[in-house]
């Protein structure tokens, strides 16, 4: 069956994906995100949070979004750190 | 009948009004506008105009900060000079990033359409934004915004944030981090810099870090919900390695003397002028032990202690400052003058000591020997024979 798979990690992409019938969310995660922990991702099917054993159906919209994404600052990171000196 | 109704002025007015007020229609119009923007890349000149505007804007900001820095340096204000220098370098860094973005835009692969998005799909995306706590669509102002839940990072409450997608910018062909701005609804900036409302947000511009590329991809593919969700995830994450201000320093106060940051627990307030002081600029008075800045105390003549105006007296000889109570004990003299006076009259003192220590031959209770080292006056020095023989 075909599902619409969205991976918001790394470069991020969305594409139609062929998966076996009765594929669960946990199975899809293990296949597509090897070495990653499911608890580090917001996993949704058809925009709704689901459990790991949720069965995918044809046309399901599955998205994996990291729960933590490191932001940055434009400047050199260490340059403007406030100087903190301990009392003499 | 319907034709008749449609031809009536009142009916036309009703239709027009409903088109303006019907939320679904407004969404539909916005979705159509977005679909047109995402289906055709912006003309090259529009992108060039936008890049030029950004570079000029940042150049102006750099020029303003440079002027402030120059004034601070000219007046000899160390704290202000340090602060404006930091601001200047920030502006320079922003300018460099803007030029780098512009260069990448015009030298990289042409903007391509990843996936043709239908207006219907975009309408669905817009409707899905209802899952956020609060969301607003301003088709007229060209902005779509959602509101996050209250954000707390490492026990520092930062409040709720409004994430705004600038539709007008999107329609002009810009698909980069500048599409989104972030407004702090209950701002809790760090001490000394109100432009920072989040470790990764400055002047309302989020620095999206690792989310930059997936957000661009999401927007290009029309996945607006994902794009907003990614920005929200960045706001919910703290990256200490690259933040405008460390959260551990969020509650720091700035020393008014040297400009350094200091924990409130370790800061002091000058008892005279109420300046905030770090531990290194805190010149405690030796008399009352209260905190003062360097400008509100005098240094004692030995250079080792500070005294405030209430505890200070002045030496009757050299007018140097010293503790009033100590001056009383030293005949109104500072330690240096007192020591100097003591060492200046050794002959008189020695003579007094010698007369007190001179042996009385009539006294049988005198010790049999007197250490000659006590008598330093040459006239009173005993002869070598006397020194060798005990006095009887």
Coordinates of C-alpha atoms in Angstrom, one line a residue:
Chain A
X1 CA 0.0 0.0 0.0
X2 CA 1.1 3.6 -0.5
X3 CA 1.4 6.1 2.4
X4 CA 2.5 9.7 2.4
X5 CA 5.6 9.8 4.6
X6 CA 7.1 13.0 6.0
X7 CA 10.5 13.1 7.7
X8 CA 11.1 16.4 9.4
X9 CA 14.6 15.4 10.6
X10 CA 17.8 16.4 8.9
X11 CA 17.1 17.8 5.5
X12 CA 13.4 17.0 5.8
X13 CA 11.4 15.5 3.0
X14 CA 8.0 14.2 2.1
X15 CA 7.2 11.5 -0.4
X16 CA 4.8 8.7 -1.2
X17 CA 6.1 5.4 0.1
X18 CA 5.3 1.8 -0.6
X19 CA 4.9 -0.2 2.6
X20 CA 3.7 -3.7 3.4
X21 CA 0.1 -4.2 4.4
X22 CA -0.5 -4.1 8.2
X23 CA 2.6 -2.1 8.8
X24 CA 2.6 -0.5 12.2
X25 CA 4.0 2.9 13.1
X26 CA 6.7 1.2 15.2
X27 CA 7.7 -1.0 12.2
X28 CA 7.9 2.0 9.9
X29 CA 9.9 4.0 12.4
X30 CA 12.4 1.2 12.7
X31 CA 12.7 0.9 9.0
X32 CA 13.0 4.6 8.2
X33 CA 14.8 5.9 11.2
X34 CA 17.4 3.2 12.2
X35 CA 19.4 4.0 15.3
X36 CA 16.9 6.7 16.5
X37 CA 14.7 6.5 19.5
X38 CA 11.0 6.9 18.9
X39 CA 10.6 8.9 22.1
X40 CA 12.7 11.6 20.6
X41 CA 10.1 12.2 17.9
X42 CA 6.6 13.5 17.6
X43 CA 5.0 10.8 15.5
X44 CA 1.6 11.5 14.0
X45 CA -0.7 9.8 11.5
X46 CA -3.2 11.9 9.7
X47 CA -2.0 14.8 12.0
X48 CA -3.0 12.9 15.1
X49 CA -0.6 11.4 17.7
X50 CA -0.8 7.6 17.7
X51 CA 0.5 4.7 19.6
X52 CA 3.4 2.5 18.4
X53 CA 1.1 -0.4 17.4
X54 CA -1.1 1.8 15.3
X55 CA -1.8 0.1 11.9
X56 CA -1.2 2.2 8.8
X57 CA -3.8 2.3 6.1
X58 CA -3.5 3.2 2.5
X59 CA -3.1 6.9 2.1
X60 CA -2.1 7.5 5.7
X61 CA -0.1 10.7 6.2
X62 CA 2.7 9.8 8.6
X63 CA 5.1 12.4 10.0
X64 CA 8.1 12.1 12.2
X65 CA 9.2 15.4 13.8
X66 CA 12.1 15.6 16.3
X67 CA 11.0 16.8 19.7
X68 CA 14.2 18.7 20.2
X69 CA 15.8 20.7 17.4
X70 CA 18.8 22.8 18.2
X71 CA 18.5 26.4 17.3
X72 CA 21.5 28.7 16.9
X73 CA 22.7 32.2 17.0
X74 CA 24.2 34.1 14.1
X75 CA 27.2 35.2 16.0
X76 CA 30.2 33.2 17.1
X77 CA 28.8 31.2 20.0
X78 CA 31.4 31.8 22.6
X79 CA 32.2 35.4 21.9
X80 CA 29.6 37.1 23.9
X81 CA 29.2 34.8 26.8
X82 CA 29.0 36.9 29.9
X83 CA 32.1 36.7 32.0
X84 CA 31.4 35.1 35.3
X85 CA 34.2 35.2 37.8
X86 CA 34.0 33.5 41.1
X87 CA 34.6 35.7 44.2
X88 CA 38.2 36.0 45.2
Chain B
X1 CA -36.5 34.0 -8.8
X2 CA -32.8 33.5 -8.0
X3 CA -31.9 35.8 -10.9
X4 CA -34.2 38.3 -9.5
X5 CA -32.7 38.0 -6.0
X6 CA -29.2 38.2 -7.4
X7 CA -30.1 41.4 -9.3
X8 CA -31.3 43.1 -6.2
X9 CA -28.7 45.6 -4.7
X10 CA -29.3 44.3 -1.2
X11 CA -28.5 40.7 -2.3
X12 CA -25.3 41.8 -3.9
X13 CA -24.3 43.6 -0.7
X14 CA -25.1 40.5 1.3
X15 CA -22.9 38.3 -0.8
X16 CA -20.1 40.8 -0.7
X17 CA -20.3 41.1 3.0
X18 CA -20.4 37.3 3.5
X19 CA -17.3 36.9 1.4
X20 CA -15.5 39.3 3.7
X21 CA -16.7 37.7 6.9
X22 CA -16.9 34.0 6.1
X23 CA -13.8 32.4 7.7
X24 CA -13.8 29.6 5.1
X25 CA -13.8 32.0 2.2
X26 CA -11.0 34.0 3.8
X27 CA -9.0 30.8 4.2
X28 CA -9.8 29.9 0.6
X29 CA -8.4 33.2 -0.6
X30 CA -5.3 32.8 1.5
X31 CA -4.8 29.3 0.3
X32 CA -5.1 30.4 -3.3
X33 CA -2.6 33.2 -2.7
X34 CA -0.2 30.7 -1.1
X35 CA -0.7 28.2 -3.9
X36 CA 0.2 30.8 -6.5
X37 CA 3.3 31.8 -4.5
X38 CA 4.5 28.2 -4.1
X39 CA 3.8 27.2 -7.7
X40 CA 5.9 29.8 -9.4
X41 CA 9.3 30.9 -8.3
X42 CA 9.8 34.6 -7.8
X43 CA 11.4 36.6 -10.5
X44 CA 15.1 37.0 -10.1
X45 CA 14.9 40.7 -9.7
X46 CA 12.5 40.4 -6.8
X47 CA 14.9 38.1 -5.0
X48 CA 17.7 40.6 -5.8
X49 CA 15.7 43.5 -4.4
X50 CA 15.0 41.6 -1.2
X51 CA 18.6 40.7 -0.7
X52 CA 19.7 44.2 -1.3
X53 CA 17.1 45.5 1.2
X54 CA 18.4 43.2 3.9
X55 CA 22.0 44.1 3.3
X56 CA 21.3 47.8 3.3
X57 CA 19.2 47.4 6.5
X58 CA 21.9 45.6 8.3
X59 CA 24.5 48.0 7.0
X60 CA 22.5 50.9 8.5
X61 CA 22.3 49.1 11.8
X62 CA 26.0 48.5 11.7
X63 CA 26.7 52.2 11.1
X64 CA 24.5 53.2 14.0
X65 CA 26.2 50.8 16.4
X66 CA 29.6 51.9 15.1
X67 CA 28.7 55.5 16.0
X68 CA 27.5 54.5 19.5
X69 CA 30.7 52.5 20.0
X70 CA 32.9 55.4 18.9
X71 CA 31.1 57.8 21.2
X72 CA 31.5 55.5 24.2
X73 CA 35.2 55.0 23.4
X74 CA 35.7 58.8 23.0
X75 CA 34.1 59.5 26.4
X76 CA 36.2 56.8 28.0
X77 CA 33.2 54.8 29.3
X78 CA 34.7 51.3 29.7
X79 CA 31.4 49.4 30.3
X80 CA 29.6 51.1 27.5
X81 CA 32.6 50.7 25.2
X82 CA 32.6 46.9 25.9
X83 CA 28.8 46.6 25.4
X84 CA 28.7 48.6 22.2
X85 CA 31.7 46.6 20.9
X86 CA 29.7 43.4 21.4
X87 CA 26.7 45.0 19.6
X88 CA 29.0 46.1 16.8
X89 CA 30.4 42.6 16.3
X90 CA 26.8 41.1 16.4
X91 CA 25.8 43.5 13.7
X92 CA 28.9 42.6 11.7
X93 CA 28.1 39.0 12.1
X94 CA 24.5 39.5 10.9
X95 CA 25.7 41.5 7.9
X96 CA 28.1 38.7 7.0
X97 CA 25.4 36.1 7.3
X98 CA 23.1 38.2 5.1
X99 CA 25.7 38.6 2.5
X100 CA 26.5 34.8 2.7
X101 CA 22.8 34.0 2.3
X102 CA 22.5 36.3 -0.7
X103 CA 25.6 34.8 -2.3
X104 CA 24.3 31.3 -1.8
X105 CA 21.0 32.3 -3.2
X106 CA 22.5 33.6 -6.4
X107 CA 25.1 31.0 -6.9
X108 CA 23.3 27.9 -5.7
X109 CA 20.9 25.8 -7.7
X110 CA 17.8 27.6 -8.9
X111 CA 14.8 27.4 -6.7
X112 CA 12.8 24.5 -7.8
X113 CA 9.3 23.4 -7.1
X114 CA 9.5 20.2 -5.2
X115 CA 5.8 19.3 -5.4
X116 CA 2.9 21.2 -6.9
X117 CA 0.6 21.9 -4.1
X118 CA -3.0 22.4 -4.7
X119 CA -5.0 25.2 -3.1
X120 CA -7.2 22.6 -1.5
X121 CA -4.2 21.0 0.2
X122 CA -3.1 24.4 1.5
X123 CA -6.6 25.1 2.7
X124 CA -6.4 21.8 4.7
X125 CA -3.0 22.9 6.1
X126 CA -4.4 26.3 7.2
X127 CA -7.3 24.6 8.9
X128 CA -5.0 22.2 10.6
X129 CA -3.4 25.1 12.4
X130 CA -6.3 25.0 14.8
X131 CA -4.4 22.4 16.7
X132 CA -2.2 25.1 18.1
X133 CA -3.4 26.8 21.3
X134 CA -4.1 30.0 19.4
X135 CA -3.8 30.9 15.7
X136 CA -4.6 33.8 13.6
X137 CA -4.9 34.4 9.9
X138 CA -4.5 37.9 8.6
X139 CA -4.9 37.6 4.9
X140 CA -5.0 41.3 4.5
X141 CA -1.8 41.9 6.5
X142 CA -0.2 38.9 4.8
X143 CA 0.6 37.0 8.0
X144 CA -0.3 33.7 9.5
X145 CA 0.5 33.2 13.2
X146 CA 0.2 30.6 15.8
X147 CA 0.8 30.8 19.5
X148 CA 2.9 28.4 21.5
X149 CA 2.2 27.2 25.0
X150 CA 4.2 28.8 27.8
X151 CA 7.9 27.8 27.3
X152 CA 10.1 27.1 30.2
X153 CA 13.8 26.1 29.5
X154 CA 16.0 25.0 32.3
X155 CA 13.6 26.5 34.9
X156 CA 13.7 29.9 33.1
X157 CA 10.2 30.9 32.2
X158 CA 10.2 32.6 28.8
X159 CA 6.4 32.9 28.3
X160 CA 4.4 32.2 25.2
X161 CA 5.6 33.1 21.7
X162 CA 3.7 34.0 18.6
X163 CA 5.2 32.4 15.5
X164 CA 4.4 34.6 12.5
X165 CA 4.7 33.5 8.9
X166 CA 5.1 36.4 6.6
X167 CA 2.9 35.5 3.6
X168 CA 3.9 38.7 1.7
X169 CA 7.6 37.6 1.9
X170 CA 6.7 34.1 0.8
X171 CA 4.8 35.5 -2.1
X172 CA 7.9 37.6 -3.0
X173 CA 9.7 34.3 -3.5
X174 CA 11.6 34.2 -0.2
X175 CA 11.8 30.8 1.3
X176 CA 14.3 31.0 4.1
X177 CA 14.5 31.6 7.8
X178 CA 13.4 35.2 7.4
X179 CA 9.9 33.9 6.6
X180 CA 9.2 33.4 10.2
X181 CA 9.4 35.9 13.0
X182 CA 8.8 35.2 16.7
X183 CA 7.1 37.6 19.1
X184 CA 7.4 37.1 22.8
X185 CA 3.9 37.6 24.3
X186 CA 5.2 37.6 27.9
X187 CA 8.8 38.7 27.3
X188 CA 11.4 37.8 29.9
X189 CA 14.6 39.0 28.4
X190 CA 18.0 38.6 30.1
X191 CA 19.2 41.5 32.1
X192 CA 20.9 44.1 30.0
X193 CA 19.6 43.0 26.6
X194 CA 15.9 43.4 25.8
X195 CA 16.4 42.4 22.2
X196 CA 16.8 38.8 23.2
X197 CA 13.6 37.1 24.2
X198 CA 14.8 33.5 23.8
X199 CA 18.3 32.0 23.7
X200 CA 17.8 31.6 19.9
X201 CA 15.7 34.7 19.1
X202 CA 17.0 38.2 18.8
X203 CA 15.1 41.2 17.5
X204 CA 12.2 38.9 16.8
X205 CA 14.2 36.8 14.3
X206 CA 14.7 33.2 15.3
X207 CA 17.9 31.5 14.4
X208 CA 16.6 28.1 13.4
X209 CA 19.8 26.2 13.4
X210 CA 19.2 22.5 12.5
X211 CA 15.6 23.3 11.6
X212 CA 16.5 25.7 8.8
X213 CA 16.6 23.2 6.0
X214 CA 13.5 21.1 7.0
X215 CA 11.5 24.3 7.5
X216 CA 12.4 25.4 4.0
X217 CA 11.5 22.0 2.6
X218 CA 8.2 22.0 4.5
X219 CA 7.2 25.5 3.2
X220 CA 8.2 24.6 -0.3
X221 CA 6.0 21.5 -0.1
X222 CA 3.2 23.5 1.3
X223 CA 3.3 21.7 4.7
X224 CA 2.7 24.8 6.7
X225 CA 1.7 22.9 9.8
X226 CA 5.0 21.1 9.8
X227 CA 6.9 24.3 9.3
X228 CA 5.2 26.0 12.3
X229 CA 5.7 22.8 14.3
X230 CA 9.4 22.8 13.5
X231 CA 9.8 26.5 14.6
X232 CA 7.9 25.6 17.8
X233 CA 10.3 22.7 18.4
X234 CA 13.2 25.0 18.1
X235 CA 11.7 27.3 20.7
X236 CA 11.2 24.4 23.0
X237 CA 14.8 23.4 22.7
X238 CA 17.9 25.0 24.3
X239 CA 21.2 24.7 22.5
X240 CA 23.8 26.1 24.9
X241 CA 26.6 25.7 22.4
X242 CA 25.1 28.4 20.2
X243 CA 22.8 30.8 21.9
X244 CA 22.6 34.6 22.0
X245 CA 22.7 34.4 25.8
X246 CA 23.2 31.4 28.0
X247 CA 20.2 30.4 30.2
X248 CA 22.6 30.1 33.2
X249 CA 23.3 33.7 32.7
X250 CA 19.7 34.8 32.0
X251 CA 19.2 36.3 35.4
X252 CA 22.7 37.8 35.6
X253 CA 23.0 41.5 36.4
X254 CA 25.6 43.7 34.7
X255 CA 28.3 45.3 36.8
X256 CA 28.0 49.1 36.3
X257 CA 31.7 49.5 36.8
X258 CA 33.3 46.9 34.5
X259 CA 30.4 45.7 32.5
X260 CA 30.8 42.0 33.4
X261 CA 27.8 39.8 34.2
X262 CA 27.4 38.6 37.7
X263 CA 24.9 36.4 39.5
X264 CA 22.5 38.4 41.6
X265 CA 23.6 36.4 44.6
X266 CA 27.1 37.6 44.1
X267 CA 26.5 41.1 43.2
X268 CA 26.5 44.1 45.5
X269 CA 25.0 47.6 45.5
X270 CA 27.1 50.6 46.2
X271 CA 25.8 52.1 49.4
X272 CA 26.4 55.6 48.2
X273 CA 25.5 55.7 44.5
X274 CA 23.6 52.4 44.2
X275 CA 25.6 51.1 41.3
X276 CA 25.5 47.4 40.8
X277 CA 28.9 45.8 41.4
X278 CA 30.5 42.5 40.8
X279 CA 32.7 41.0 43.5
X280 CA 35.8 42.4 41.8
X281 CA 34.6 45.9 41.8
X282 CA 33.1 45.8 45.3
X283 CA 35.3 48.0 47.4
X284 CA 34.2 47.3 50.9
X285 CA 34.8 50.0 53.5
X286 CA 37.2 48.8 56.2
X287 CA 35.3 50.7 58.8
X288 CA 31.6 49.9 58.3
X289 CA 32.2 46.9 55.9
X290 CA 29.5 48.1 53.6
X291 CA 29.8 47.8 49.8
X292 CA 30.9 50.8 47.7
X293 CA 32.1 51.3 44.2
X294 CA 35.6 52.6 43.6
X295 CA 34.4 56.1 43.1
X296 CA 32.7 56.4 46.4
X297 CA 35.6 55.3 48.7
X298 CA 39.1 56.6 49.4
X299 CA 42.2 54.5 49.6
X300 CA 44.3 54.6 52.7
X301 CA 47.8 55.9 52.5
X302 CA 49.2 52.3 52.7
X303 CA 47.1 51.5 49.6
X304 CA 45.7 48.4 51.2
X305 CA 42.3 49.5 52.4
X306 CA 39.2 51.5 51.4
X307 CA 37.3 53.8 53.6
X308 CA 34.0 55.5 52.9
X309 CA 33.3 59.1 53.4
X310 CA 31.5 58.4 56.7
X311 CA 34.4 56.4 58.2
X312 CA 37.2 58.4 56.7
X313 CA 39.3 61.0 58.4
X314 CA 42.4 62.7 57.0
X315 CA 45.9 62.8 58.2
X316 CA 46.9 66.0 59.9
X317 CA 50.2 65.9 58.1
X318 CA 49.7 64.6 54.6
X319 CA 45.8 64.8 54.3
X320 CA 45.7 61.2 53.2
X321 CA 42.6 59.3 54.0
X322 CA 42.5 56.7 56.8
X323 CA 40.0 55.3 59.3
X324 CA 38.9 58.1 61.6
X325 CA 39.2 55.8 64.6
X326 CA 42.8 54.9 63.6
X327 CA 43.8 58.5 63.2
X328 CA 42.7 59.1 66.8
X329 CA 45.0 56.3 68.0
X330 CA 47.9 57.7 66.0
X331 CA 47.8 61.4 67.1
X332 CA 45.8 62.4 64.0
X333 CA 48.4 60.9 61.7
X334 CA 48.0 58.2 59.1
X335 CA 50.0 55.1 59.5
X336 CA 52.8 56.2 57.1
X337 CA 53.2 59.6 58.7
X338 CA 53.0 58.0 62.2
X339 CA 55.7 55.5 61.3
X340 CA 57.8 58.1 59.7
X341 CA 57.6 60.3 62.8
X342 CA 58.5 57.4 65.0
X343 CA 61.6 56.6 62.9
X344 CA 62.7 60.2 62.5
X345 CA 63.7 60.7 66.3
X346 CA 65.6 57.7 67.2
X347 CA 68.3 59.7 69.1
X348 CA 65.9 61.1 71.5
X349 CA 64.1 57.9 72.1
X350 CA 67.4 56.0 72.5
X351 CA 68.6 58.6 74.9
X352 CA 65.5 58.2 77.0
X353 CA 65.9 54.4 76.9
X354 CA 69.6 54.6 77.7
X355 CA 69.0 56.8 80.7
X356 CA 66.4 54.5 81.9
X357 CA 68.7 51.5 81.5
X358 CA 72.0 53.1 82.8
X359 CA 73.3 51.0 85.7
X360 CA 73.3 52.6 89.2
X361 CA 76.5 51.5 90.9
X362 CA 75.0 52.1 94.3
X363 CA 72.3 49.6 93.7
X364 CA 73.3 46.1 94.8
X365 CA 70.2 44.7 93.1
X366 CA 71.4 45.3 89.6
X367 CA 72.1 42.2 87.6
X368 CA 75.7 41.2 87.3
X369 CA 75.7 41.8 83.5
X370 CA 73.9 44.2 81.3
X371 CA 73.5 43.2 77.6
X372 CA 75.5 45.8 75.7
X373 CA 73.3 45.5 72.7
X374 CA 70.7 47.5 74.5
X375 CA 73.0 50.5 74.5
X376 CA 73.5 51.8 71.0
X377 CA 74.7 55.3 71.7
X378 CA 78.5 55.4 71.1
X379 CA 79.1 57.5 74.1
X380 CA 77.5 55.0 76.4
X381 CA 79.2 51.9 74.9
X382 CA 81.4 50.2 77.5
X383 CA 85.0 49.6 76.9
X384 CA 86.1 46.2 75.7
X385 CA 87.6 45.4 79.0
X386 CA 84.5 46.3 80.8
X387 CA 82.5 44.2 78.3
X388 CA 84.8 41.3 79.1
X389 CA 84.8 41.6 82.8
X390 CA 81.7 41.3 84.8
X391 CA 80.6 44.3 86.8
X392 CA 81.0 43.8 90.4

